[in-house]
PDB file of N, CA, C and O in Angstrom:
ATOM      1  N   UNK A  13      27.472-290.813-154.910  1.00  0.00           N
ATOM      2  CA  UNK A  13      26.093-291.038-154.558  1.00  0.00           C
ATOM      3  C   UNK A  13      25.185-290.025-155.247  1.00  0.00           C
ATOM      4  O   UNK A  13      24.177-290.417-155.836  1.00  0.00           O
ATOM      5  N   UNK A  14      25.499-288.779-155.193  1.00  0.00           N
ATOM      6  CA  UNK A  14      25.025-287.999-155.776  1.00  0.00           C
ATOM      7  C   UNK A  14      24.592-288.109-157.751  1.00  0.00           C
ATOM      8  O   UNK A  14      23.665-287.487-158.269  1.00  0.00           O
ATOM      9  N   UNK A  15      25.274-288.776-158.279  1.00  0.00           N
ATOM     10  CA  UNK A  15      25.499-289.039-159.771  1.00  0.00           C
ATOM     11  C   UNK A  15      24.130-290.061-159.773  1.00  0.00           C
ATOM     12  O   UNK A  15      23.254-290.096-160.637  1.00  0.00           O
ATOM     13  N   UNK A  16      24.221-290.849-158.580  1.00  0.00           N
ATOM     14  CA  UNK A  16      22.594-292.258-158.804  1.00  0.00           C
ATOM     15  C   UNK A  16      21.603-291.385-158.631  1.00  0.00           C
ATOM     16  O   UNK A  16      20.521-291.970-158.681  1.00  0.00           O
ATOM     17  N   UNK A  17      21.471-289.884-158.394  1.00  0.00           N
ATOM     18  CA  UNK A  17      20.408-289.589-157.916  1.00  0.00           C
ATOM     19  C   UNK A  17      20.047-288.789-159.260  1.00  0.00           C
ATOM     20  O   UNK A  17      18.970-289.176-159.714  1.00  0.00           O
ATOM     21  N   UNK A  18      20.694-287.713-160.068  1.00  0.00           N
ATOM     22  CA  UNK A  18      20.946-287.625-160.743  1.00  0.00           C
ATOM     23  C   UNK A  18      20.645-287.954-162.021  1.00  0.00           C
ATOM     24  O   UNK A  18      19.948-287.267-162.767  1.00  0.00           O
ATOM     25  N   UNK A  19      21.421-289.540-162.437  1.00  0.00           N
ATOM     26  CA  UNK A  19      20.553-290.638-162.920  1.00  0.00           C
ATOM     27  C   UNK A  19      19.351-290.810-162.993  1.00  0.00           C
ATOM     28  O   UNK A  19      18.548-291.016-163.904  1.00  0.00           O
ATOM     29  N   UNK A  20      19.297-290.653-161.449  1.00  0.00           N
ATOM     30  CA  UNK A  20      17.552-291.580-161.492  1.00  0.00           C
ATOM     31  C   UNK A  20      16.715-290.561-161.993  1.00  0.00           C
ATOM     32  O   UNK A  20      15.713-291.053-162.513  1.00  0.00           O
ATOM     33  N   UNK A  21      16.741-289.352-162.035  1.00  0.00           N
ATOM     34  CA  UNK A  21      16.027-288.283-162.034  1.00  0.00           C
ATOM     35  C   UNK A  21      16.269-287.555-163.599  1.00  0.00           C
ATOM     36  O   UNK A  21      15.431-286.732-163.965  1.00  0.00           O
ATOM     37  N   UNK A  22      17.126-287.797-164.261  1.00  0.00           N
ATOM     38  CA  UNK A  22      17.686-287.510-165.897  1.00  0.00           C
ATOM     39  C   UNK A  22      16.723-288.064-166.676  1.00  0.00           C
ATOM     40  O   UNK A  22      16.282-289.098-166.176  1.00  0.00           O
ATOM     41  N   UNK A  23      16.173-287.729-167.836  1.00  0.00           N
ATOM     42  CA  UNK A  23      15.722-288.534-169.057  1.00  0.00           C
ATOM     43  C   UNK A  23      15.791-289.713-169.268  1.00  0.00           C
ATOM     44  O   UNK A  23      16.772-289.920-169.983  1.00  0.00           O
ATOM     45  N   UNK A  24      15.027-291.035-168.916  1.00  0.00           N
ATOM     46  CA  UNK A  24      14.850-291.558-169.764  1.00  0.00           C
ATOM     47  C   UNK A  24      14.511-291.674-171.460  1.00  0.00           C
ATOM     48  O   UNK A  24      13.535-291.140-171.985  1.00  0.00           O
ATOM     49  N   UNK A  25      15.637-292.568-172.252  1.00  0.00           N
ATOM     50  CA  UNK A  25      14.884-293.042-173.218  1.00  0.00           C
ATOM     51  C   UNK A  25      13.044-293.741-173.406  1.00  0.00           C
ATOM     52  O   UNK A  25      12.196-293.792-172.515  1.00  0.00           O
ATOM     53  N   UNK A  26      12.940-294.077-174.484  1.00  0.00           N
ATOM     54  CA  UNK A  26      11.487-294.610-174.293  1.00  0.00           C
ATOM     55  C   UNK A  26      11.372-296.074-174.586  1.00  0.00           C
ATOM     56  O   UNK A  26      10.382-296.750-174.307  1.00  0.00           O
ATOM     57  N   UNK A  27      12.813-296.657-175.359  1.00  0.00           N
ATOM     58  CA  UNK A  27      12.643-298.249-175.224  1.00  0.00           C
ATOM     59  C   UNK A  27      13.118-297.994-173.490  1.00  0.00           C
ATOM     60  O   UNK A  27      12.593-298.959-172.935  1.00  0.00           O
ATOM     61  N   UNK A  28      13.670-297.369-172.666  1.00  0.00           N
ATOM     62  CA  UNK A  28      13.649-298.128-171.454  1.00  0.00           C
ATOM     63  C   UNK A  28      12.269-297.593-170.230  1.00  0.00           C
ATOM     64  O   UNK A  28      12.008-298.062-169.122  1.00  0.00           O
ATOM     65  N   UNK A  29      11.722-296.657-170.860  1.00  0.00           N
ATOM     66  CA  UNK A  29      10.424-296.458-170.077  1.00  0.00           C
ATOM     67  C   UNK A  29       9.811-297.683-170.239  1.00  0.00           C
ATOM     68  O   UNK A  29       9.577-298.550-169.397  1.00  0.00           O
ATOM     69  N   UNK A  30       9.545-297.648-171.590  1.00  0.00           N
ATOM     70  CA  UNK A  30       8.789-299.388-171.643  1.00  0.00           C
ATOM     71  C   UNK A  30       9.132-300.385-170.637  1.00  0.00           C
ATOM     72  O   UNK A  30       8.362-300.844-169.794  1.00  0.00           O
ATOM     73  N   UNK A  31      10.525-300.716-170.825  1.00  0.00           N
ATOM     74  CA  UNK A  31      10.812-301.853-170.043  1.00  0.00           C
ATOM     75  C   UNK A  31      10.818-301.722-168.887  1.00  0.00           C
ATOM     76  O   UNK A  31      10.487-302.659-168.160  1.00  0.00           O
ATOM     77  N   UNK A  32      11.210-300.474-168.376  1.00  0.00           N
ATOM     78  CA  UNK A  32      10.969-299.942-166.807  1.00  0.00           C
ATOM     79  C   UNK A  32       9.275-300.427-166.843  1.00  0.00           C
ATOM     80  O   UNK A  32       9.086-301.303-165.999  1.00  0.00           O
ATOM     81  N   UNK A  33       8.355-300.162-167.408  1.00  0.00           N
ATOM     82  CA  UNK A  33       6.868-300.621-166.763  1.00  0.00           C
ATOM     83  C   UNK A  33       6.603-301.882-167.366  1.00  0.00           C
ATOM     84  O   UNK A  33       5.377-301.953-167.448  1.00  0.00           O
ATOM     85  N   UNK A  34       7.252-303.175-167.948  1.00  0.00           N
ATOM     86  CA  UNK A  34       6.841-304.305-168.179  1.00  0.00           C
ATOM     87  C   UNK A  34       7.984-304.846-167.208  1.00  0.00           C
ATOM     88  O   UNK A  34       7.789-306.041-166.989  1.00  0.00           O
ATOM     89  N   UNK A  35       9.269-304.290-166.464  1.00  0.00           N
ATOM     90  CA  UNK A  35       9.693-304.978-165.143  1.00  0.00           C
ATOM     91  C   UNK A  35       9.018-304.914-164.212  1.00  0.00           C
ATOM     92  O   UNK A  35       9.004-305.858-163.422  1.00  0.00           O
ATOM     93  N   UNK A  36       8.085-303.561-163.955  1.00  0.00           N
ATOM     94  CA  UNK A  36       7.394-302.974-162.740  1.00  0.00           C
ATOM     95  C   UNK A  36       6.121-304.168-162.619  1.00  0.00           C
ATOM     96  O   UNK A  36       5.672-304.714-161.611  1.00  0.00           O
ATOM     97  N   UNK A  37       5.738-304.333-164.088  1.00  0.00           N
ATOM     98  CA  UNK A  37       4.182-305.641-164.001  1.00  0.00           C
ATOM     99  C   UNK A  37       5.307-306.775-163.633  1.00  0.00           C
ATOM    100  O   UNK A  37       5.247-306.929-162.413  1.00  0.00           O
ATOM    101  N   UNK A  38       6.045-307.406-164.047  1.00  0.00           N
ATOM    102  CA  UNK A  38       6.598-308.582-163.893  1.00  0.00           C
ATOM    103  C   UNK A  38       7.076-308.645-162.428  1.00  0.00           C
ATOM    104  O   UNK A  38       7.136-309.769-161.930  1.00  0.00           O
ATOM    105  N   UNK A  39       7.354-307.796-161.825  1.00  0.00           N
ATOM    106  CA  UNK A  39       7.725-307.965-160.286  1.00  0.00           C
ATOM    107  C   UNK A  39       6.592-307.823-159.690  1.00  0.00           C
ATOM    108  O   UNK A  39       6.579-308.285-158.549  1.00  0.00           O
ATOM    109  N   UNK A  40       5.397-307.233-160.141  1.00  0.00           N
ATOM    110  CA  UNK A  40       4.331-307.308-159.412  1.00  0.00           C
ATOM    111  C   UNK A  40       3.677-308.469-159.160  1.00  0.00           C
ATOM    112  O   UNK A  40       3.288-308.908-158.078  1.00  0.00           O
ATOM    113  N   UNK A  41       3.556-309.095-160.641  1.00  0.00           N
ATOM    114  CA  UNK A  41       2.831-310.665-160.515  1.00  0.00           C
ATOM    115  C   UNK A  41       3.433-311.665-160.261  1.00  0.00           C
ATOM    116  O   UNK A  41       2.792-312.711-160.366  1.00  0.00           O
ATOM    117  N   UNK A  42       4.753-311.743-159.868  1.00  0.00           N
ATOM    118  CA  UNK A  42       6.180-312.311-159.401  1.00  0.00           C
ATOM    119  C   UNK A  42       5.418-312.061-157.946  1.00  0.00           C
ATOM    120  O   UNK A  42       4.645-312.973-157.652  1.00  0.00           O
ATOM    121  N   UNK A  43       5.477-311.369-157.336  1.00  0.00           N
ATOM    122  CA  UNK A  43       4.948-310.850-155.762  1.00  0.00           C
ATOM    123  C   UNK A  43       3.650-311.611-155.550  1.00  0.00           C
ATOM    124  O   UNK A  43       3.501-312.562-154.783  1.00  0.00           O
ATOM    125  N   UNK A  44       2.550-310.952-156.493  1.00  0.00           N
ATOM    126  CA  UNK A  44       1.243-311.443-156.511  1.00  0.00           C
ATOM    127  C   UNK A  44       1.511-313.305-156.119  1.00  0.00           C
ATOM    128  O   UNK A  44       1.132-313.871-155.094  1.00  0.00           O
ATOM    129  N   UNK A  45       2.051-313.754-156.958  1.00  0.00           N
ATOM    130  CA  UNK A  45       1.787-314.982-157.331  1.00  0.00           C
ATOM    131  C   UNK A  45       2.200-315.591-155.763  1.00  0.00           C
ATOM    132  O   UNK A  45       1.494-316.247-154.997  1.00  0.00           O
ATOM    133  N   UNK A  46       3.643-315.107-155.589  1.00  0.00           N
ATOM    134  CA  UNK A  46       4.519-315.626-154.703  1.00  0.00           C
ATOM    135  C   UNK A  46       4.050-315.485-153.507  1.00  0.00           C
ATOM    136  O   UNK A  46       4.604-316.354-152.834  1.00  0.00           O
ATOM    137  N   UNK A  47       3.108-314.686-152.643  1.00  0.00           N
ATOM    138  CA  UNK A  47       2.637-314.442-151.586  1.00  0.00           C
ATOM    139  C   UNK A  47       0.901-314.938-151.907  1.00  0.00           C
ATOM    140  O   UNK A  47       0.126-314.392-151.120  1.00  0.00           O
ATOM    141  N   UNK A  48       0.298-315.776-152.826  1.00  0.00           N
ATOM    142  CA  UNK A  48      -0.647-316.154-152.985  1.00  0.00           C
ATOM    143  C   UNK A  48      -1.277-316.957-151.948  1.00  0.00           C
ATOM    144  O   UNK A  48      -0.797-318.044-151.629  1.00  0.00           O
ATOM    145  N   UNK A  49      -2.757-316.288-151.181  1.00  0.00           N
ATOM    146  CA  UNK A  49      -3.135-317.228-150.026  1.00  0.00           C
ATOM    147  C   UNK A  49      -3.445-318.780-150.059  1.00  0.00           C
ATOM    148  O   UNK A  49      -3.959-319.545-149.243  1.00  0.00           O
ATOM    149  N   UNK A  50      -2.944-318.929-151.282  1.00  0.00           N
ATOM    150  CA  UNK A  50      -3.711-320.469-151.136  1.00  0.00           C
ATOM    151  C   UNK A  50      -2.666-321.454-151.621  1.00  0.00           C
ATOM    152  O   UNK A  50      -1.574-321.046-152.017  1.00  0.00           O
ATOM    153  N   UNK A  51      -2.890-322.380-151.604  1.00  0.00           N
ATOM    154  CA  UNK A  51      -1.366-323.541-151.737  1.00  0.00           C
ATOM    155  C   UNK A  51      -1.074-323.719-153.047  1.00  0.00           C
ATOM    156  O   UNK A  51      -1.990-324.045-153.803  1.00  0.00           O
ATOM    157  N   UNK A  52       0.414-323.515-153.612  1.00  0.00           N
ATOM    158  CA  UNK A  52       0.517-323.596-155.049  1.00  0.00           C
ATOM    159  C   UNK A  52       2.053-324.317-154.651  1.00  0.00           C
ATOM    160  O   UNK A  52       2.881-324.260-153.742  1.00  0.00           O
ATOM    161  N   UNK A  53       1.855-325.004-155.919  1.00  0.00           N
ATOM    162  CA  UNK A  53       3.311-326.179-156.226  1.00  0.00           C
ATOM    163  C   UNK A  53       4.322-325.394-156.161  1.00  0.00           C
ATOM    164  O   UNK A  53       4.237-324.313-156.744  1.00  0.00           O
ATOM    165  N   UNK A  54       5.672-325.775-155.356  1.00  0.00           N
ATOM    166  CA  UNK A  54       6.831-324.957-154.960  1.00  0.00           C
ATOM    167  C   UNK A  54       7.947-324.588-156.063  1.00  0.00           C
ATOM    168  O   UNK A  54       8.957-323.948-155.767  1.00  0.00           O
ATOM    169  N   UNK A  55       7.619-325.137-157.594  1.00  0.00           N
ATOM    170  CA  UNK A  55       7.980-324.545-158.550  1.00  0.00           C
ATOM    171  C   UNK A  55       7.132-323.642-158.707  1.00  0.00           C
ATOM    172  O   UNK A  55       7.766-322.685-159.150  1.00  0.00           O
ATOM    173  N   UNK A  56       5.547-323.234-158.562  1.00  0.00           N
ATOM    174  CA  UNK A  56       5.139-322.234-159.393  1.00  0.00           C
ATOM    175  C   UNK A  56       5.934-321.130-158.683  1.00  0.00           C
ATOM    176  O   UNK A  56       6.569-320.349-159.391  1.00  0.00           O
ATOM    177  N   UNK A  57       5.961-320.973-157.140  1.00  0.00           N
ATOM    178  CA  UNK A  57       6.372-320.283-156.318  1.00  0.00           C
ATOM    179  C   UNK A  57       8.001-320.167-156.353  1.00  0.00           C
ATOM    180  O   UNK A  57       8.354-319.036-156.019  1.00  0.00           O
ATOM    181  N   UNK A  58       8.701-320.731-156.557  1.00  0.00           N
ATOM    182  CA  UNK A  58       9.778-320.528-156.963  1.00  0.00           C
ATOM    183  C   UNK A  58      10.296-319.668-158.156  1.00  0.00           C
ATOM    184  O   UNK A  58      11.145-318.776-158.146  1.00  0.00           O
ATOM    185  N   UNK A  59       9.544-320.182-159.210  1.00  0.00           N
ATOM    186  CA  UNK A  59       9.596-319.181-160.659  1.00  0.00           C
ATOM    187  C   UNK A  59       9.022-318.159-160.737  1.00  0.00           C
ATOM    188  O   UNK A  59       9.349-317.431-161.674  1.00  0.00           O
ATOM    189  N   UNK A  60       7.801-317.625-159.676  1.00  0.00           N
ATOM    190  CA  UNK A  60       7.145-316.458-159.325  1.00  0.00           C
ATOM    191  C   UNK A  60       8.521-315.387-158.905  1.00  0.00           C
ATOM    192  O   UNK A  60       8.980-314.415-159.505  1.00  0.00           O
ATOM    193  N   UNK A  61       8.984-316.153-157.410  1.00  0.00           N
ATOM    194  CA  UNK A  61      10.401-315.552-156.772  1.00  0.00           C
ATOM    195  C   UNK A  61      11.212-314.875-158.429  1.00  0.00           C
ATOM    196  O   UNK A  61      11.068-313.735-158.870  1.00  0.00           O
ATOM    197  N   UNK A  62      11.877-315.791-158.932  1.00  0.00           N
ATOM    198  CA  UNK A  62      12.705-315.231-159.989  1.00  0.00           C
ATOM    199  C   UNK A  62      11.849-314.408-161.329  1.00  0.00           C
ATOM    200  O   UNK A  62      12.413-313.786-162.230  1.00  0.00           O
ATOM    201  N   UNK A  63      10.929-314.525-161.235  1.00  0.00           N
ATOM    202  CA  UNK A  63      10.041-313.378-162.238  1.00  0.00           C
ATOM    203  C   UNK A  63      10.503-312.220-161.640  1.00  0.00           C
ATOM    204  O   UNK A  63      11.252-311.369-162.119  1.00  0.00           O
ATOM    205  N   UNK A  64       9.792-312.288-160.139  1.00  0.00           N
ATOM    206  CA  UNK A  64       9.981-310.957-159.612  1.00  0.00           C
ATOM    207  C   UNK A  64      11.236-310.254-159.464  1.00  0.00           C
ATOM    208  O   UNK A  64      11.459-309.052-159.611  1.00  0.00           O
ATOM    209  N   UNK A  65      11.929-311.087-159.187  1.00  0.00           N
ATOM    210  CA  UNK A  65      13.588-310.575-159.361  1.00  0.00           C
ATOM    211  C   UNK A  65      13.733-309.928-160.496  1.00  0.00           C
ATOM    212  O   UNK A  65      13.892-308.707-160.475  1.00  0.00           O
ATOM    213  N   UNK A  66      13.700-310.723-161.827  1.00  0.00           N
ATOM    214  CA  UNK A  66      13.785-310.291-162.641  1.00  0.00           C
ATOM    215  C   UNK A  66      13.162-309.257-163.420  1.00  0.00           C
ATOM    216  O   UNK A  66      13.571-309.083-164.568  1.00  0.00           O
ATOM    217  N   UNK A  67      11.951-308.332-162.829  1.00  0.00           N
ATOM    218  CA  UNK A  67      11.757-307.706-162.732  1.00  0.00           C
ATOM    219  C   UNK A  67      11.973-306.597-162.842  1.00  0.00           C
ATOM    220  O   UNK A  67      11.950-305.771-163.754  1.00  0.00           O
ATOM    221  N   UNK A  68      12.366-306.633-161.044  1.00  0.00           N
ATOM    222  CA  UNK A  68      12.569-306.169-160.509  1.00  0.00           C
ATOM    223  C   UNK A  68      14.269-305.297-161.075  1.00  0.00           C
ATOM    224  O   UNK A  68      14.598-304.118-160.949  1.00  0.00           O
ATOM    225  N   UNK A  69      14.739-306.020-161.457  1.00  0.00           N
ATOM    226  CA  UNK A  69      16.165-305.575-161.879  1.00  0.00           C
ATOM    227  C   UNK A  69      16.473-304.681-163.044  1.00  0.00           C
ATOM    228  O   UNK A  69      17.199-303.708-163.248  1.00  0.00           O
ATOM    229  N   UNK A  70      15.624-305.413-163.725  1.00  0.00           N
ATOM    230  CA  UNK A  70      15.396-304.798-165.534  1.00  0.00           C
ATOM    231  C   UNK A  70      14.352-303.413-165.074  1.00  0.00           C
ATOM    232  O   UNK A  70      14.346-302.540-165.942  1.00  0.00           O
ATOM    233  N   UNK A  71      13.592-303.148-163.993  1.00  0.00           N
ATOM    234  CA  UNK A  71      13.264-301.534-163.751  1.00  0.00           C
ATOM    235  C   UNK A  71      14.305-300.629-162.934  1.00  0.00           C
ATOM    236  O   UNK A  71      14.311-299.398-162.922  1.00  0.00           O
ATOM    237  N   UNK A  72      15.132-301.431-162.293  1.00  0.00           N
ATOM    238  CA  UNK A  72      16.274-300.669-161.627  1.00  0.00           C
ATOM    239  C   UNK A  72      17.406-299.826-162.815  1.00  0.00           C
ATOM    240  O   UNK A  72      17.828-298.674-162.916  1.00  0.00           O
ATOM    241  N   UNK A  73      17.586-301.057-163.562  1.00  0.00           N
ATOM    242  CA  UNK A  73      18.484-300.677-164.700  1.00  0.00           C
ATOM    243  C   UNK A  73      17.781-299.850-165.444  1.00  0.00           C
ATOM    244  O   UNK A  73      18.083-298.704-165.113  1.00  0.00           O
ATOM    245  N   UNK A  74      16.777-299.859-166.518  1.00  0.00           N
ATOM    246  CA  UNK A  74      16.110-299.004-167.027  1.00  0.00           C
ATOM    247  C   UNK A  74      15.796-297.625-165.728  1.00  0.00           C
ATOM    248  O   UNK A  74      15.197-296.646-166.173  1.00  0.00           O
ATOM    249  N   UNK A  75      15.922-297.613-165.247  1.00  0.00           N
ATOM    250  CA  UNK A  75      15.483-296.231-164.246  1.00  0.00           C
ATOM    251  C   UNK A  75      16.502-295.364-164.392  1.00  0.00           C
ATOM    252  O   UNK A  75      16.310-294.161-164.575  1.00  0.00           O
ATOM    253  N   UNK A  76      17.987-296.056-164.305  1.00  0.00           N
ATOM    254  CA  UNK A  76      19.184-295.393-164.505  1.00  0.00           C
ATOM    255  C   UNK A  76      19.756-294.852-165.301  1.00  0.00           C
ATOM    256  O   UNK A  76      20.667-294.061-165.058  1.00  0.00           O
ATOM    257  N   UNK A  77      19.192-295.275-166.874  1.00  0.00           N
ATOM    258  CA  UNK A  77      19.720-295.273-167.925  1.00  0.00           C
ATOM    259  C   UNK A  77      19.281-293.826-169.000  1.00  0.00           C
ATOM    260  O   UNK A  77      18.098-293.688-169.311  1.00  0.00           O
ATOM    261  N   UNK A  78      20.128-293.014-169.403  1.00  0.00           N
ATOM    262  CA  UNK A  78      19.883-291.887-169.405  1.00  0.00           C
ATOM    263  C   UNK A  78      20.203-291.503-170.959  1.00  0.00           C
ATOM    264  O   UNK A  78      21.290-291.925-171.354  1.00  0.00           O
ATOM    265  N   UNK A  79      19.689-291.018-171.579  1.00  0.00           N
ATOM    266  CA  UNK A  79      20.609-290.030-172.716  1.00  0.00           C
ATOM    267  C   UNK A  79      22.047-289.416-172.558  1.00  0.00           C
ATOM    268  O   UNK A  79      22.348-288.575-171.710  1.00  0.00           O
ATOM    269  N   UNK A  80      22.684-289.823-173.264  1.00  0.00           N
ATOM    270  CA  UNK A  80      23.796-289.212-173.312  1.00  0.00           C
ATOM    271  C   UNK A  80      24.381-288.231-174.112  1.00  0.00           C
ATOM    272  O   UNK A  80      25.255-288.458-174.948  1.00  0.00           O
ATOM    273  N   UNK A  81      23.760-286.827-173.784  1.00  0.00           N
ATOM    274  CA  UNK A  81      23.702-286.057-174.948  1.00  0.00           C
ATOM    275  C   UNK A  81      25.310-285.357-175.463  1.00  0.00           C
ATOM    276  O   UNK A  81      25.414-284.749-176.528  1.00  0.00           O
ATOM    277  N   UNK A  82      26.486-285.568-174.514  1.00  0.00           N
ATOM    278  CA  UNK A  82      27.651-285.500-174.938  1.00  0.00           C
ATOM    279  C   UNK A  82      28.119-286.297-175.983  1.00  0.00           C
ATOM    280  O   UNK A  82      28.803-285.966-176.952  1.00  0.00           O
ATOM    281  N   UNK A  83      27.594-287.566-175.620  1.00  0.00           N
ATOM    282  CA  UNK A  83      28.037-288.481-176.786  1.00  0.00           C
ATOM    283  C   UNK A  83      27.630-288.699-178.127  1.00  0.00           C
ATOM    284  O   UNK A  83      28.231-289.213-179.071  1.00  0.00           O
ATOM    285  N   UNK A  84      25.931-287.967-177.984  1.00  0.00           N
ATOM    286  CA  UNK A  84      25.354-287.823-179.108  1.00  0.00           C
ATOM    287  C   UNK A  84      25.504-286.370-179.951  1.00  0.00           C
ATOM    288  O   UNK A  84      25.005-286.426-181.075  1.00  0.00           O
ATOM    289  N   UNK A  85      25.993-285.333-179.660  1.00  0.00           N
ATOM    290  CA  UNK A  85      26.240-283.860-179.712  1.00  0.00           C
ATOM    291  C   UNK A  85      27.933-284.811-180.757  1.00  0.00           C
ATOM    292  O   UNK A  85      28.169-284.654-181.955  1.00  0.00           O
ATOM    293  N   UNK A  86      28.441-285.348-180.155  1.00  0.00           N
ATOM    294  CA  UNK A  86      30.289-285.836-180.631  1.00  0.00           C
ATOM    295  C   UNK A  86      30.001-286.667-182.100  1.00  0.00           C
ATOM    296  O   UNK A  86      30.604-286.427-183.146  1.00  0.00           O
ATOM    297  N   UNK A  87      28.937-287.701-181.927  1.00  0.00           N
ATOM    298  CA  UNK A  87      28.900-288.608-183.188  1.00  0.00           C
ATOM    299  C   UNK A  87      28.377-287.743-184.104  1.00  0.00           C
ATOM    300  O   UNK A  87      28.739-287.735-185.280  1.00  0.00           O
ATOM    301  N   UNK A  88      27.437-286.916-183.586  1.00  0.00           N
ATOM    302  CA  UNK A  88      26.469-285.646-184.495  1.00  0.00           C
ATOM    303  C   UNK A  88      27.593-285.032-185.669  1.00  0.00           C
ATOM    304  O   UNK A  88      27.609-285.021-186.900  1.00  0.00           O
ATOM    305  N   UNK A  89      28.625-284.472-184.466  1.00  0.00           N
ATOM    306  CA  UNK A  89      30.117-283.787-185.194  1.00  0.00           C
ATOM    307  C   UNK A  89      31.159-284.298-186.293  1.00  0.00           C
ATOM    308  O   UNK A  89      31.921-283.784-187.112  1.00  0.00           O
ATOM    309  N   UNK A  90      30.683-285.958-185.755  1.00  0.00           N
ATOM    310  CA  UNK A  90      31.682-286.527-186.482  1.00  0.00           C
ATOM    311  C   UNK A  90      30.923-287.001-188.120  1.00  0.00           C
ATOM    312  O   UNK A  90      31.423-287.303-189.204  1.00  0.00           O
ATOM    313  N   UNK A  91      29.170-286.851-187.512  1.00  0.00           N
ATOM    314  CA  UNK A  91      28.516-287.378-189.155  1.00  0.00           C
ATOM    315  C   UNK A  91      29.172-286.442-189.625  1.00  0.00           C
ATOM    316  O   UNK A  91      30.165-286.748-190.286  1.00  0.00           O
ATOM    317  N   UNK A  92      28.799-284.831-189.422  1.00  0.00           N
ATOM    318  CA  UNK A  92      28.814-283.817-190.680  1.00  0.00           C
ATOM    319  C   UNK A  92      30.456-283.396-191.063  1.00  0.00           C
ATOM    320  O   UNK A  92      30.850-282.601-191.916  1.00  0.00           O
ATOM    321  N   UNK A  93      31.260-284.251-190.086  1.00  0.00           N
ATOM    322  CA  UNK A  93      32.509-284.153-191.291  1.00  0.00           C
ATOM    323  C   UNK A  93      32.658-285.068-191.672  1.00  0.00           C
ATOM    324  O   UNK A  93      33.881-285.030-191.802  1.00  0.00           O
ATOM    325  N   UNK A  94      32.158-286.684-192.253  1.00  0.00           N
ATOM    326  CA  UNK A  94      31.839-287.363-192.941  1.00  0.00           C
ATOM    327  C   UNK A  94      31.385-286.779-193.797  1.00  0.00           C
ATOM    328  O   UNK A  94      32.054-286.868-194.826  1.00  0.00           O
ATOM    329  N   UNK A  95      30.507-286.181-193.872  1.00  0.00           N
ATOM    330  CA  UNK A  95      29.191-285.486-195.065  1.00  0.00           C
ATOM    331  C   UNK A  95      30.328-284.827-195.394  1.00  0.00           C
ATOM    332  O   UNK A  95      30.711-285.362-196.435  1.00  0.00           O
ATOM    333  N   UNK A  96      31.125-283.916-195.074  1.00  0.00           N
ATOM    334  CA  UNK A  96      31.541-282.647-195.493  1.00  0.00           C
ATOM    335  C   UNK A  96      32.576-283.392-196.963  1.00  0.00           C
ATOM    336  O   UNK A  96      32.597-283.051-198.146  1.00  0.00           O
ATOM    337  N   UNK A  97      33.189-284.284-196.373  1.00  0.00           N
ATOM    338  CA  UNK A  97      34.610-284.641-197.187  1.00  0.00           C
ATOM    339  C   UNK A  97      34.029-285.250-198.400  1.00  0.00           C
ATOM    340  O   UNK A  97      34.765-285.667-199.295  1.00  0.00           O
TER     341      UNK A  97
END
């Protein structure tokens, strides 16, 4: 449990900041739409529902997703003995 928190709180990259705030609008107007006071056809409201989901998911994932600077520090190692030989 401790590692999700961790996560959540580590570096983001910046392609997933992006997508973290174009899931955050898409679940919003997913919501917006879907709780709209006035009567709308039960597909618009339906595909609102799965906007927002979808969303909603693609900012969960992007929230989590971190640099991995072990792995990038290792390939780093492995260019410059490429270069070297």
């Amino acid at each position: 449990m401790n590692q999700i928190f961790e996560r959540a709180t580590a570096p983001t990259p910046k392609f997933f900041r992006v997508l973290r705030t174009v899931g955050l609008t898409l679940a919003a107007v997913g919501a917006t739409i879907a709780t709209a006071p006035i009567a709308l056809p039960a597909a618009v409201v339906t595909a609102a529902g799965y906007i927002a989901l979808a969303g909603a998911v693609a900012s969960a994932v992007s929230q989590v997703t971190v640099i991995n600077t072990n792995l990038l520090s290792t390939e780093k190692a492995q260019q410059q003995e490429t270069n070297e030989k």
